[in-house]
PDB file of C-alpha atoms in Angstrom:
ATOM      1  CA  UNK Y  22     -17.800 -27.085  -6.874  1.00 42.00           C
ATOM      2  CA  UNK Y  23     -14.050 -28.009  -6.325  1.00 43.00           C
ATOM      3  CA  UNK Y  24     -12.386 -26.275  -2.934  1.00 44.00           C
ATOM      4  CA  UNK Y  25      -9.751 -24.315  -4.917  1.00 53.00           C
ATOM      5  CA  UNK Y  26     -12.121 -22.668  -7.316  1.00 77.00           C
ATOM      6  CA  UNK Y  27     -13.753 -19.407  -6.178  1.00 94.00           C
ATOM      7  CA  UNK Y  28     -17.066 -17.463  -5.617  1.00 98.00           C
ATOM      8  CA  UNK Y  29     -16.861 -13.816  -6.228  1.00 98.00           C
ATOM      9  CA  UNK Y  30     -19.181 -11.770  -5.044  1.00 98.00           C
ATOM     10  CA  UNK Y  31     -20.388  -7.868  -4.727  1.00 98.00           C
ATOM     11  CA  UNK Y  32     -22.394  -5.581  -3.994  1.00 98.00           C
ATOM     12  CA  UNK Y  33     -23.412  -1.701  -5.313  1.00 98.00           C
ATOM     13  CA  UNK Y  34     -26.788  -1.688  -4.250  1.00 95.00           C
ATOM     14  CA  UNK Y  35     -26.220   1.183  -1.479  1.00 94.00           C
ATOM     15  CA  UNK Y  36     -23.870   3.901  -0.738  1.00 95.00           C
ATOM     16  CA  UNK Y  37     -20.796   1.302  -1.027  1.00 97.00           C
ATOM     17  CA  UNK Y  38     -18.777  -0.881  -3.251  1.00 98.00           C
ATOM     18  CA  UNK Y  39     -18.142  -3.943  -1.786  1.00 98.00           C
ATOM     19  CA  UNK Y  40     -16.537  -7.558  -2.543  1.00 98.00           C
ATOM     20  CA  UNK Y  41     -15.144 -10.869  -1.325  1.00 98.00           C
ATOM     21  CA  UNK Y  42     -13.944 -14.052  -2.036  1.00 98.00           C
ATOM     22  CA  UNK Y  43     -14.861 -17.644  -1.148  1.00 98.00           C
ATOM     23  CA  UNK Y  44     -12.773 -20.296  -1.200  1.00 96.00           C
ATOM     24  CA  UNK Y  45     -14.797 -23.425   0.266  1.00 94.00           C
ATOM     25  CA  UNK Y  46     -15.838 -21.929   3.424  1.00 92.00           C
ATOM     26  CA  UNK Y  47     -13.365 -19.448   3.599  1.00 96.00           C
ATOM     27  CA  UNK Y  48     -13.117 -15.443   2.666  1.00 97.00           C
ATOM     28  CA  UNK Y  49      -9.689 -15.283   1.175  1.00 97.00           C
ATOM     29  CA  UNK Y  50      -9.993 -11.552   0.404  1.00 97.00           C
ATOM     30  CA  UNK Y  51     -12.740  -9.176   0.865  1.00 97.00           C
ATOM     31  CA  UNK Y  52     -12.544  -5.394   0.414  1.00 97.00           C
ATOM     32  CA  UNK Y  53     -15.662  -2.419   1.132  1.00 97.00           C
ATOM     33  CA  UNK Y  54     -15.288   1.184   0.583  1.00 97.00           C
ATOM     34  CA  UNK Y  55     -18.025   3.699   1.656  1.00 96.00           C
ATOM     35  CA  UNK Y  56     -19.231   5.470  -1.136  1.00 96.00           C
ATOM     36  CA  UNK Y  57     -22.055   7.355  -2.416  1.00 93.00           C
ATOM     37  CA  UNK Y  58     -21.354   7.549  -6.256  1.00 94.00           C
ATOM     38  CA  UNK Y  59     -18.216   6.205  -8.271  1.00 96.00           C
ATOM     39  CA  UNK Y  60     -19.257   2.793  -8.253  1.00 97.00           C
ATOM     40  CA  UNK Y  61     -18.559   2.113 -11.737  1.00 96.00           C
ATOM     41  CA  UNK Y  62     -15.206   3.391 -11.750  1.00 97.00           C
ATOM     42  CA  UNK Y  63     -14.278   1.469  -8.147  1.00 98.00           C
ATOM     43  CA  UNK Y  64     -15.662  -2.005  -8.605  1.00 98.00           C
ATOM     44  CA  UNK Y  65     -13.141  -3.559 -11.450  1.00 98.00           C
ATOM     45  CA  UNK Y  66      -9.951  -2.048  -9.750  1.00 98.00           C
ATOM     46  CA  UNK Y  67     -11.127  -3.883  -6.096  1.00 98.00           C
ATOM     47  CA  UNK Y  68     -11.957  -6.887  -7.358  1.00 98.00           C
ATOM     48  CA  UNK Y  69      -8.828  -6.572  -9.543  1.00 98.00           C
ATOM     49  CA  UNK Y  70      -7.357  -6.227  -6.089  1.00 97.00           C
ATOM     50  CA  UNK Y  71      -8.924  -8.885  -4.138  1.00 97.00           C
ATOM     51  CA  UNK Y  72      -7.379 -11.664  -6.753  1.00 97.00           C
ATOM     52  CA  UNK Y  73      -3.960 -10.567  -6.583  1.00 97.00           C
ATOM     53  CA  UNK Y  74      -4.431 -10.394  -3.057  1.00 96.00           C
ATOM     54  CA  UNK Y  75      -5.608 -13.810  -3.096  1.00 96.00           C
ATOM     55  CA  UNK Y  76      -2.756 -15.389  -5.476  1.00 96.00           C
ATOM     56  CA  UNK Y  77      -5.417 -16.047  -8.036  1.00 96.00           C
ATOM     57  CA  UNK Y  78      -6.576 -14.912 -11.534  1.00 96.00           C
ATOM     58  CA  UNK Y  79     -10.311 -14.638 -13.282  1.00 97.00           C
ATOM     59  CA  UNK Y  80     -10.079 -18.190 -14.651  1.00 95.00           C
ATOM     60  CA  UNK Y  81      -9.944 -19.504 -11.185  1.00 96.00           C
ATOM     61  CA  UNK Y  82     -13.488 -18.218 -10.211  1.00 97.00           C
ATOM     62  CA  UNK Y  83     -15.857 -20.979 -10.712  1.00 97.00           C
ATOM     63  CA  UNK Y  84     -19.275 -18.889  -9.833  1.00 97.00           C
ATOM     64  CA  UNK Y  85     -20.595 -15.130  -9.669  1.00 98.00           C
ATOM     65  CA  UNK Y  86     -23.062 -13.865  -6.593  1.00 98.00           C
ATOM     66  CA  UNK Y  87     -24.466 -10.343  -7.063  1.00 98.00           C
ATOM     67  CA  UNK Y  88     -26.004  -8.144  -4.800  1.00 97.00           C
ATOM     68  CA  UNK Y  89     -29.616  -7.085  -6.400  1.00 97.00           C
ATOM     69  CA  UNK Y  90     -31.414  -4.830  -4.199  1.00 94.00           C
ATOM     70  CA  UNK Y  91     -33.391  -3.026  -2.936  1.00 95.00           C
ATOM     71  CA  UNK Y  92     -31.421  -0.168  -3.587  1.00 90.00           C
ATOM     72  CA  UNK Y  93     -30.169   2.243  -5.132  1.00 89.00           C
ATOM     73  CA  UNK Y  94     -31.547   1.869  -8.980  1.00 89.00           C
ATOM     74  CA  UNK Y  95     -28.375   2.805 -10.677  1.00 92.00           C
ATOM     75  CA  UNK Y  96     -25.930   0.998  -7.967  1.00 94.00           C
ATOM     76  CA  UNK Y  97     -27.715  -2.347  -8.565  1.00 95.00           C
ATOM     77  CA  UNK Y  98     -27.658  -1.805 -12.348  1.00 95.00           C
ATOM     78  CA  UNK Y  99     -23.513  -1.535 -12.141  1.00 97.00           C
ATOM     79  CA  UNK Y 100     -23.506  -4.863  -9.833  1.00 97.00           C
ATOM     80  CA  UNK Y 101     -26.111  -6.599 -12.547  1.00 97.00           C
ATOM     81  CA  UNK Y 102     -24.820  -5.574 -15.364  1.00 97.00           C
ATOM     82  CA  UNK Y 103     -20.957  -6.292 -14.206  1.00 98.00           C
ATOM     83  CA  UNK Y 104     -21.939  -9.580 -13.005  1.00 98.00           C
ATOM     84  CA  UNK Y 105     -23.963 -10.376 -16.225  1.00 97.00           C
ATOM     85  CA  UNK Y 106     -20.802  -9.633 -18.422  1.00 97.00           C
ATOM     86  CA  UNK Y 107     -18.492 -11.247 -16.161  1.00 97.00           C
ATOM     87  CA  UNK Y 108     -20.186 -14.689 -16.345  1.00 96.00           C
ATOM     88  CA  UNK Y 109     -20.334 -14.426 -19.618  1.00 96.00           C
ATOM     89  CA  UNK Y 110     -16.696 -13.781 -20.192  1.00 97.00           C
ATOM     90  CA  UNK Y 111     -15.767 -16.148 -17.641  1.00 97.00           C
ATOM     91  CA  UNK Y 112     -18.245 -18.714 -18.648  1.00 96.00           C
ATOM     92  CA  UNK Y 113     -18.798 -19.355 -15.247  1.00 96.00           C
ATOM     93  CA  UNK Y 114     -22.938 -19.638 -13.860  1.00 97.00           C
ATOM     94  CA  UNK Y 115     -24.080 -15.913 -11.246  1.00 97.00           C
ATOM     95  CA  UNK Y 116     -26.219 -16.228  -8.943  1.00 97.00           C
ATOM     96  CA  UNK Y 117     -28.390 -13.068  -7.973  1.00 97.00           C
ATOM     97  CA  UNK Y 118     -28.861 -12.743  -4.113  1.00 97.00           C
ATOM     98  CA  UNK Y 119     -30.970  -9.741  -2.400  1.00 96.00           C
ATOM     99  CA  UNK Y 120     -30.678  -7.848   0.536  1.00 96.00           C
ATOM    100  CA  UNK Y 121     -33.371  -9.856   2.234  1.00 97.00           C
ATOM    101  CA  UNK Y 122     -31.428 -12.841   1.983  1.00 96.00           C
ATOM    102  CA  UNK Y 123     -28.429 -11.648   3.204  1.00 97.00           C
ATOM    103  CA  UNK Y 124     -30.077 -10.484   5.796  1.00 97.00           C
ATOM    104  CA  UNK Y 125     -31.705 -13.588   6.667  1.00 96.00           C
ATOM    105  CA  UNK Y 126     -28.526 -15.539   6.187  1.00 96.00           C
ATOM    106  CA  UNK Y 127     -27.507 -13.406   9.732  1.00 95.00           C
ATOM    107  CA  UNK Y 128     -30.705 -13.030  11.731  1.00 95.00           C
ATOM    108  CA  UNK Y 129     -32.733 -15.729  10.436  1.00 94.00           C
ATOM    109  CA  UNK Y 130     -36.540 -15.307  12.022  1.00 93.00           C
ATOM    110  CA  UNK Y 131     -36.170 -11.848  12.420  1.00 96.00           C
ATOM    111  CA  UNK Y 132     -38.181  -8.982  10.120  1.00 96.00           C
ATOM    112  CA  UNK Y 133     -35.481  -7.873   7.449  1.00 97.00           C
ATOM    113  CA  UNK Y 134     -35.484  -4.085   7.057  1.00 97.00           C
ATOM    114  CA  UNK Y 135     -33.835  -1.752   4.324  1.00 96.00           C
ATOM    115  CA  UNK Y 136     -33.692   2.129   5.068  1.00 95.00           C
ATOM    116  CA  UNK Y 137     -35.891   3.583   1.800  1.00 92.00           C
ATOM    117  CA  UNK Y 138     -36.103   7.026   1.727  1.00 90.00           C
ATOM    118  CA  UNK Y 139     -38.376   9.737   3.470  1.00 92.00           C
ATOM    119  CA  UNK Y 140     -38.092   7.659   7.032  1.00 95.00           C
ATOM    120  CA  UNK Y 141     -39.264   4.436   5.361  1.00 94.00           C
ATOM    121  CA  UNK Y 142     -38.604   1.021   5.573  1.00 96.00           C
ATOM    122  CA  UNK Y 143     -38.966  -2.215   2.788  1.00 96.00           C
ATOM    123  CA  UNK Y 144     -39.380  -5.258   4.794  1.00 97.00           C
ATOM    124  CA  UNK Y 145     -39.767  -8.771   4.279  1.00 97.00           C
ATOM    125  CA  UNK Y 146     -40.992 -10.933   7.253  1.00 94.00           C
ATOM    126  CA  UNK Y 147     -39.278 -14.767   7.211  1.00 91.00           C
ATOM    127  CA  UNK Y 148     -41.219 -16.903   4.608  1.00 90.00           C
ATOM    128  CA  UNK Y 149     -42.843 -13.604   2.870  1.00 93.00           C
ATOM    129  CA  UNK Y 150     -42.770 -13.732  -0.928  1.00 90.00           C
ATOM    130  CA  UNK Y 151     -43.648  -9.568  -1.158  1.00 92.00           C
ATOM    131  CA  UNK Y 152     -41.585  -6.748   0.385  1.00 95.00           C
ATOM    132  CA  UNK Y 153     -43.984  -4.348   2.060  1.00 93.00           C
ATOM    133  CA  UNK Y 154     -43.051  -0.510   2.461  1.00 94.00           C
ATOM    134  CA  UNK Y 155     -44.070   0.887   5.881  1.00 96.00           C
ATOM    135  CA  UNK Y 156     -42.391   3.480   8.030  1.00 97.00           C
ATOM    136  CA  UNK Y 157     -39.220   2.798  10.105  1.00 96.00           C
ATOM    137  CA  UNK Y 158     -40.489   3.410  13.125  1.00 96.00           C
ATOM    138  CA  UNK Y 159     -43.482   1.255  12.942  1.00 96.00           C
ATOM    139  CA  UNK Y 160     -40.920  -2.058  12.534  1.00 95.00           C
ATOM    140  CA  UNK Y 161     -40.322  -3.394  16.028  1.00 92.00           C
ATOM    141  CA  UNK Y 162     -37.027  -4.682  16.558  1.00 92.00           C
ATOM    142  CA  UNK Y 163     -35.399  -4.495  12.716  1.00 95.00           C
ATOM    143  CA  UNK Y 164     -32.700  -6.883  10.877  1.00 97.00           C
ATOM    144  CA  UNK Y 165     -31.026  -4.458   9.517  1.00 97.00           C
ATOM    145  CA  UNK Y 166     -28.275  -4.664   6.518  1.00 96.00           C
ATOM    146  CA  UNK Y 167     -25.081  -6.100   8.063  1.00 95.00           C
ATOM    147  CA  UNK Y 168     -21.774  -4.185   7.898  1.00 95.00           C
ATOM    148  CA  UNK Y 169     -20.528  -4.279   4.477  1.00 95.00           C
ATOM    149  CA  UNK Y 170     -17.749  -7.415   5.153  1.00 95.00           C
ATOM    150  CA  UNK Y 171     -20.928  -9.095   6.603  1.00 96.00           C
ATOM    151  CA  UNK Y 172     -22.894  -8.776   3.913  1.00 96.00           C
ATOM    152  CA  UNK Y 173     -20.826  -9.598   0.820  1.00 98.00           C
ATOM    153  CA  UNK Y 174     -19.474 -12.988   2.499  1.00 98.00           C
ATOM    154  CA  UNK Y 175     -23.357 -13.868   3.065  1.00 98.00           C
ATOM    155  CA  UNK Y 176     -23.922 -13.007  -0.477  1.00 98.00           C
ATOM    156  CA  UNK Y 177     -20.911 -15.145  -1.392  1.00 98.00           C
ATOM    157  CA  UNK Y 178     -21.738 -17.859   0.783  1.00 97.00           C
ATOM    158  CA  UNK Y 179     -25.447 -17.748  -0.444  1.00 97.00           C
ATOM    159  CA  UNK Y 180     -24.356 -17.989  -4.204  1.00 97.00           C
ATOM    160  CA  UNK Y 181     -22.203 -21.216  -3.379  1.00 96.00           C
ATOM    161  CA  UNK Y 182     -25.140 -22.970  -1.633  1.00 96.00           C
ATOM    162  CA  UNK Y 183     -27.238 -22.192  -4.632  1.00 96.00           C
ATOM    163  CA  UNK Y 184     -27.267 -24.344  -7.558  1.00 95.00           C
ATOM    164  CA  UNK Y 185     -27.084 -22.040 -10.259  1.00 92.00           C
ATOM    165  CA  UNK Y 186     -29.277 -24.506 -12.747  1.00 92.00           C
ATOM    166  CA  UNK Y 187     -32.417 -23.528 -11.010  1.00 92.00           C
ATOM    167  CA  UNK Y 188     -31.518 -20.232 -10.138  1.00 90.00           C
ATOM    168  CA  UNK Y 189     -33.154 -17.473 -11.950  1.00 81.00           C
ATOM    169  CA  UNK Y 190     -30.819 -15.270 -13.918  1.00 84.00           C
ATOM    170  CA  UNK Y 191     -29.915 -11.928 -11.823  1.00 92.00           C
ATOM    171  CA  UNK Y 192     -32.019  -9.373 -12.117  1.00 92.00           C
ATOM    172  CA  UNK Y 193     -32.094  -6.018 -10.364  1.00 92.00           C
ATOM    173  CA  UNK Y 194     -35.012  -6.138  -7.390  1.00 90.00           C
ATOM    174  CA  UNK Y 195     -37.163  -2.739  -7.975  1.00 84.00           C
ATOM    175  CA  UNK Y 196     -39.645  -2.289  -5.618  1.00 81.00           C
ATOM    176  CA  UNK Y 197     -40.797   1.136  -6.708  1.00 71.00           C
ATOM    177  CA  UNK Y 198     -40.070   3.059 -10.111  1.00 66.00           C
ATOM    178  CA  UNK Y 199     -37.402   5.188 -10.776  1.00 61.00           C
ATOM    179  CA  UNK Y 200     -37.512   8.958  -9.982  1.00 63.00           C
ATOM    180  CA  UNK Y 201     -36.405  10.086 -13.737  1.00 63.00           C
ATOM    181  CA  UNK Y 202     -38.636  11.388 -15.599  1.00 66.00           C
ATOM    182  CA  UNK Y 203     -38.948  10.819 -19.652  1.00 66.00           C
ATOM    183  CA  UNK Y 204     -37.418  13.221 -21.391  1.00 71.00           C
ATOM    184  CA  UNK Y 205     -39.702  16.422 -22.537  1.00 76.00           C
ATOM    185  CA  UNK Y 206     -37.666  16.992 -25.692  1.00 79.00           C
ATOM    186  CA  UNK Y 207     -38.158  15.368 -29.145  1.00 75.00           C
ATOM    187  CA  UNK Y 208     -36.265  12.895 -29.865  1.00 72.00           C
ATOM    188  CA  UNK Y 209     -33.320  13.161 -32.606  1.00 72.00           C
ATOM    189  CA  UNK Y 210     -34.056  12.597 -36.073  1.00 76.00           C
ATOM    190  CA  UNK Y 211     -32.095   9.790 -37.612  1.00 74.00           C
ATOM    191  CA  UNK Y 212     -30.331  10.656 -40.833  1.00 69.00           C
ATOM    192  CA  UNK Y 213     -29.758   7.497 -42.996  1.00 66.00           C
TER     193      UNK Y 213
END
């Protein structure tokens, strides 16, 4: 991938909104903002931001990283699905990176740990292929999820390293179902 072409990356999968961008080896512009909902509406406008900021344009990005979880179901459905049209769009390949793997990227060797709720913990243990769910307090000595500037340069620097041919596509990283429940009512009759 050329030096002056750029990764993009973000993340929705929490209580945040949170990009960067990659130039080489190099965050040019990065940008996080706490937030529990309003994801949707935030992420275009900062990564709108983060190119001007930069002195570039959305033809200049050459590949997509996406955060995909574990999370929050409908934060890493924005990130997905924004990612997915984007590289589309763009015609440029995205490269899906989890939690875990940022993680890792930071405190390789170390047991990766993301808050769930109710006190719990999903973990993934170096070289682990399944996420286990156990209690917090039960996980000695945690990797926990960097701060957010942390975490969306791994992710960028993670989708750079990856080559995107043998990549699967991104895909949002469930590790238990949603808590919606199908809806009691009928459903509406269709009038040709």
């Amino acid at each position: 991938m050329p030096l002056d072409r750029l990764v993009m990356a973000f993340d929705t999968s929490a209580a945040h909104c949170a990009a960067a961008l990659l130039s080489g080896d190099r965050i040019v512009a990065a940008q996080a903002e706490p937030m529990k909902k309003g994801q949707a509406e935030r992420l275009f406008p900062i990564l709108e931001d983060l190119l001007r900021t930069a002195g570039h344009g959305w033809r200049d990005i050459a590949r997509i990283g996406v955060g995909t979880g574990p999370g929050n179901f409908t934060g890493i459905r924005i990130a997905v699905s924004a990612a997915r049209g984007l590289a589309l769009s763009l015609k440029c390949p995205v490269v899906g990176v989890s939690t875990f793997a940022a993680i890792h990227a930071g405190q390789p060797g170390r047991v990766a740990a993301v808050p769930a709720p109710r006190e719990m913990a999903y973990t993934l243990a170096p070289g682990a292929s399944e996420p286990d769910l156990v209690p917090m307090a039960t996980v000695p000595d945690p990797a926990l999820p960097p701060e957010l500037d942390t975490w969306v340069a791994a992710i960028a620097r993670i989708a750079a390293a990856t080559d995107p041919a043998t990549a699967p596509p991104p895909a949002p990283i469930y590790l238990r179902p949603a808590d919606a429940a199908p809806p009691r009512d009928a459903p509406p009759e269709i009038v040709p």
